[in-house]
Tab-separated table of C-alpha atoms in Angstrom:
chain	number	residue	atom	x	y	z
P	1	MET	CA	142.522	91.519	128.149
P	2	LYS	CA	141.376	89.800	124.939
P	3	GLN	CA	137.739	90.450	125.922
P	4	HIS	CA	138.431	94.180	126.251
P	5	THR	CA	140.137	94.242	122.844
P	6	ALA	CA	137.246	92.362	121.246
P	7	LEU	CA	134.769	94.769	122.831
P	8	LEU	CA	136.696	97.769	121.560
P	9	LEU	CA	136.726	96.291	118.068
P	10	LEU	CA	132.967	95.673	118.199
P	11	LEU	CA	132.096	99.089	119.621
P	12	PRO	CA	132.010	100.929	116.262
P	13	VAL	CA	129.821	98.186	114.808
P	14	LEU	CA	127.442	98.374	117.768
P	15	LEU	CA	127.302	102.159	117.651
P	16	ALA	CA	126.661	102.133	113.919
P	17	GLY	CA	123.622	99.957	114.637
P	18	CYS	CA	122.188	102.867	116.654
P	19	GLU	CA	122.288	105.196	113.650
P	20	SER	CA	118.908	105.678	112.054
P	21	MET	CA	120.403	106.902	108.786
P	22	SER	CA	123.902	107.370	107.402
P	23	VAL	CA	125.207	110.754	106.258
P	24	SER	CA	125.074	109.679	102.611
P	25	GLU	CA	121.454	108.550	103.078
P	26	CYS	CA	120.626	111.885	104.738
P	27	LYS	CA	121.996	113.765	101.727
P	28	VAL	CA	119.738	112.011	99.226
P	29	ALA	CA	116.686	111.263	101.378
P	30	ASP	CA	113.246	111.840	99.959
P	31	TRP	CA	111.586	112.584	103.305
P	32	GLY	CA	108.116	111.800	102.028
P	33	ARG	CA	109.257	108.328	100.974
P	34	VAL	CA	111.160	107.804	104.214
P	35	GLY	CA	108.031	108.681	106.179
P	36	PHE	CA	105.890	106.455	103.963
P	37	ALA	CA	108.274	103.512	104.399
P	38	ASP	CA	108.337	103.985	108.174
P	39	GLY	CA	104.555	104.189	108.253
P	40	THR	CA	104.063	101.006	106.222
P	41	ARG	CA	106.380	99.175	108.651
P	42	GLY	CA	104.441	100.469	111.656
P	43	GLU	CA	107.289	102.630	112.918
P	44	SER	CA	106.414	105.544	115.161
P	45	ASP	CA	106.253	108.980	113.574
P	46	ARG	CA	108.634	110.028	116.353
P	47	ARG	CA	111.397	108.348	114.366
P	48	ILE	CA	111.884	111.721	112.651
P	49	ALA	CA	113.645	112.831	115.850
P	50	ALA	CA	116.331	110.162	115.323
P	51	TYR	CA	116.740	111.256	111.701
P	52	THR	CA	117.012	114.875	112.808
P	53	GLU	CA	119.725	113.972	115.305
P	54	ASP	CA	121.723	111.748	112.949
P	55	CYS	CA	121.407	113.965	109.888
P	56	GLY	CA	122.044	117.066	111.983
P	57	LYS	CA	125.585	115.799	112.566
P	58	ALA	CA	126.140	116.362	108.839
P	59	GLY	CA	124.327	119.696	108.844
P	60	ILE	CA	121.248	118.282	107.138
P	61	VAL	CA	117.779	119.074	108.449
P	62	PRO	CA	115.066	116.547	107.502
P	63	ASN	CA	111.845	117.947	106.104
P	64	ALA	CA	109.499	116.988	108.953
P	65	GLN	CA	106.412	118.124	107.069
P	66	LEU	CA	107.139	115.865	104.075
P	67	TYR	CA	108.091	113.032	106.427
P	68	ARG	CA	104.793	113.350	108.314
P	69	TYR	CA	102.793	113.512	105.091
P	70	GLY	CA	104.443	110.282	103.885
P	71	TRP	CA	104.057	108.646	107.279
P	72	ASP	CA	100.349	109.522	107.374
P	73	GLN	CA	99.925	107.733	104.025
P	74	GLY	CA	102.000	104.730	105.069
P	75	ILE	CA	100.465	104.136	108.482
P	76	VAL	CA	97.068	103.709	106.844
P	77	GLN	CA	98.515	100.763	104.928
P	78	PHE	CA	99.989	99.303	108.104
P	79	CYS	CA	96.947	99.587	110.378
P	80	THR	CA	94.956	96.788	108.771
P	81	PRO	CA	93.391	93.646	110.218
P	82	ALA	CA	95.912	91.475	108.313
P	83	ASN	CA	98.884	93.318	109.824
P	84	GLY	CA	97.309	93.240	113.278
P	85	TRP	CA	96.962	89.466	112.927
P	86	ARG	CA	100.548	89.076	111.693
P	87	GLU	CA	101.970	91.239	114.482
P	88	GLY	CA	99.933	89.341	117.071
P	89	ILE	CA	101.000	85.907	115.863
P	90	GLN	CA	104.604	87.095	116.067
P	91	GLY	CA	103.992	88.344	119.615
P	92	ASN	CA	104.585	92.003	118.690
P	93	SER	CA	102.041	93.845	120.790
P	94	GLY	CA	104.026	97.096	120.772
P	95	LYS	CA	102.802	98.216	117.362
P	96	ALA	CA	99.233	98.864	118.587
P	97	SER	CA	100.148	102.308	119.872
P	98	VAL	CA	101.125	103.569	116.400
P	99	CYS	CA	97.661	102.695	115.117
P	100	GLN	CA	95.746	104.444	117.894
P	101	GLY	CA	93.817	107.308	116.384
P	102	GLN	CA	94.075	105.831	112.887
P	103	ALA	CA	91.006	104.853	110.865
P	104	GLY	CA	92.034	101.182	110.868
P	105	PHE	CA	92.692	100.958	114.605
P	106	ALA	CA	89.584	98.937	115.516
P	107	GLY	CA	90.301	96.168	112.993
P	108	PHE	CA	94.023	96.202	113.642
P	109	SER	CA	93.467	95.995	117.395
P	110	ARG	CA	90.871	93.235	117.167
P	111	TYR	CA	93.081	91.021	115.049
P	112	LEU	CA	96.196	91.909	117.027
P	113	ASP	CA	94.459	90.574	120.148
P	114	ALA	CA	93.333	87.450	118.290
P	115	GLY	CA	96.860	86.897	116.947
P	116	LEU	CA	98.340	87.373	120.412
P	117	GLN	CA	96.059	84.605	121.689
P	118	VAL	CA	97.447	82.307	118.987
P	119	HIS	CA	100.975	83.349	119.941
P	120	ARG	CA	100.372	82.585	123.638
P	121	THR	CA	98.831	79.213	122.820
P	122	ASN	CA	101.803	78.316	120.604
P	123	GLU	CA	104.208	79.338	123.365
P	124	GLN	CA	102.359	77.152	125.896
P	125	MET	CA	102.467	74.229	123.493
P	126	GLN	CA	106.212	74.715	123.067
P	127	ARG	CA	106.725	74.841	126.848
P	128	ASN	CA	104.690	71.656	127.192
P	129	ALA	CA	106.725	69.942	124.476
P	130	ARG	CA	109.978	70.845	126.248
P	131	GLU	CA	108.592	69.616	129.564
P	132	SER	CA	107.408	66.403	127.926
P	133	GLU	CA	110.908	65.823	126.500
P	134	ARG	CA	112.441	66.489	129.923
P	135	LEU	CA	110.052	64.051	131.611
P	136	GLN	CA	110.642	61.455	128.896
P	137	ARG	CA	114.411	61.616	129.535
P	138	ARG	CA	113.804	61.223	133.274
P	139	LEU	CA	111.534	58.269	132.570
P	140	GLU	CA	114.233	56.572	130.494
P	141	GLU	CA	116.784	57.114	133.264
P	142	SER	CA	114.517	56.160	136.147
P	143	LYS	CA	115.086	52.936	138.072
P	144	SER	CA	112.128	53.265	140.433
P	145	ASP	CA	108.752	51.838	139.425
P	146	GLU	CA	106.961	54.456	141.552
P	147	GLU	CA	108.861	57.297	139.877
P	148	LYS	CA	108.136	55.811	136.432
P	149	LYS	CA	104.446	55.621	137.304
P	150	ASN	CA	104.417	59.288	138.398
P	151	LEU	CA	106.345	60.412	135.316
P	152	ARG	CA	103.940	58.552	133.011
P	153	SER	CA	101.041	60.230	134.783
P	154	GLU	CA	102.632	63.654	134.252
P	155	LEU	CA	103.253	62.836	130.594
P	156	ARG	CA	99.614	61.809	130.116
P	157	GLN	CA	98.508	65.077	131.714
P	158	ILE	CA	100.702	67.045	129.321
P	159	ASP	CA	99.325	65.024	126.386
P	160	ARG	CA	95.764	65.880	127.462
P	161	GLU	CA	96.684	69.554	127.759
P	162	GLN	CA	98.372	69.496	124.336
P	163	PHE	CA	95.221	67.962	122.843
P	164	HIS	CA	93.147	70.742	124.421
P	165	LEU	CA	95.612	73.407	123.228
P	166	ARG	CA	95.621	72.045	119.653
P	167	ASN	CA	91.814	72.298	119.587
P	168	GLN	CA	91.993	75.770	121.092
P	169	LEU	CA	94.604	76.797	118.524
P	170	THR	CA	92.391	75.598	115.676
P	171	GLN	CA	89.534	77.720	117.002
P	172	GLN	CA	91.817	80.720	117.479
P	173	GLN	CA	93.240	80.456	113.975
P	174	MET	CA	89.738	80.549	112.561
P	175	GLN	CA	89.443	84.041	114.099
P	176	GLY	CA	92.064	85.392	111.682
P	177	PRO	CA	91.211	87.752	108.830
């Protein structure tokens, strides 16, 4: 019963998180600036639909033309090699679609791919580190000489792979803008 009460108390907070813009923000919005801000963050221009829905509840109709004009200016600033690299390193491959058709798409895409390689290498290194820690704990707990020998062999293999991945990561990072 307490879980249901807690959920009911959290529901308004969760639903508020779905709102793209509050009524008070809708009333004072400069739609060109809103579009520009969304563009510079790499948000889709389809976000205007969410604003239209949320602001429509208050009887306010966003100016889609001003929004699009601002977004067109902002997306140019987002679709750069540096942002592609940053998004890739963070593992955010979903932003590539907003840059398709934009003048900066080729550079953004190239560096997004390069950043994603860095991200994948870092993830593999983290998985290896966790596995190494797990094997090290097993080694400390092991009573069998044969098991200890096998665990040490696995740890050496992970160390060799980590060495290879560190070298690979260095090469990948040199591909950044």
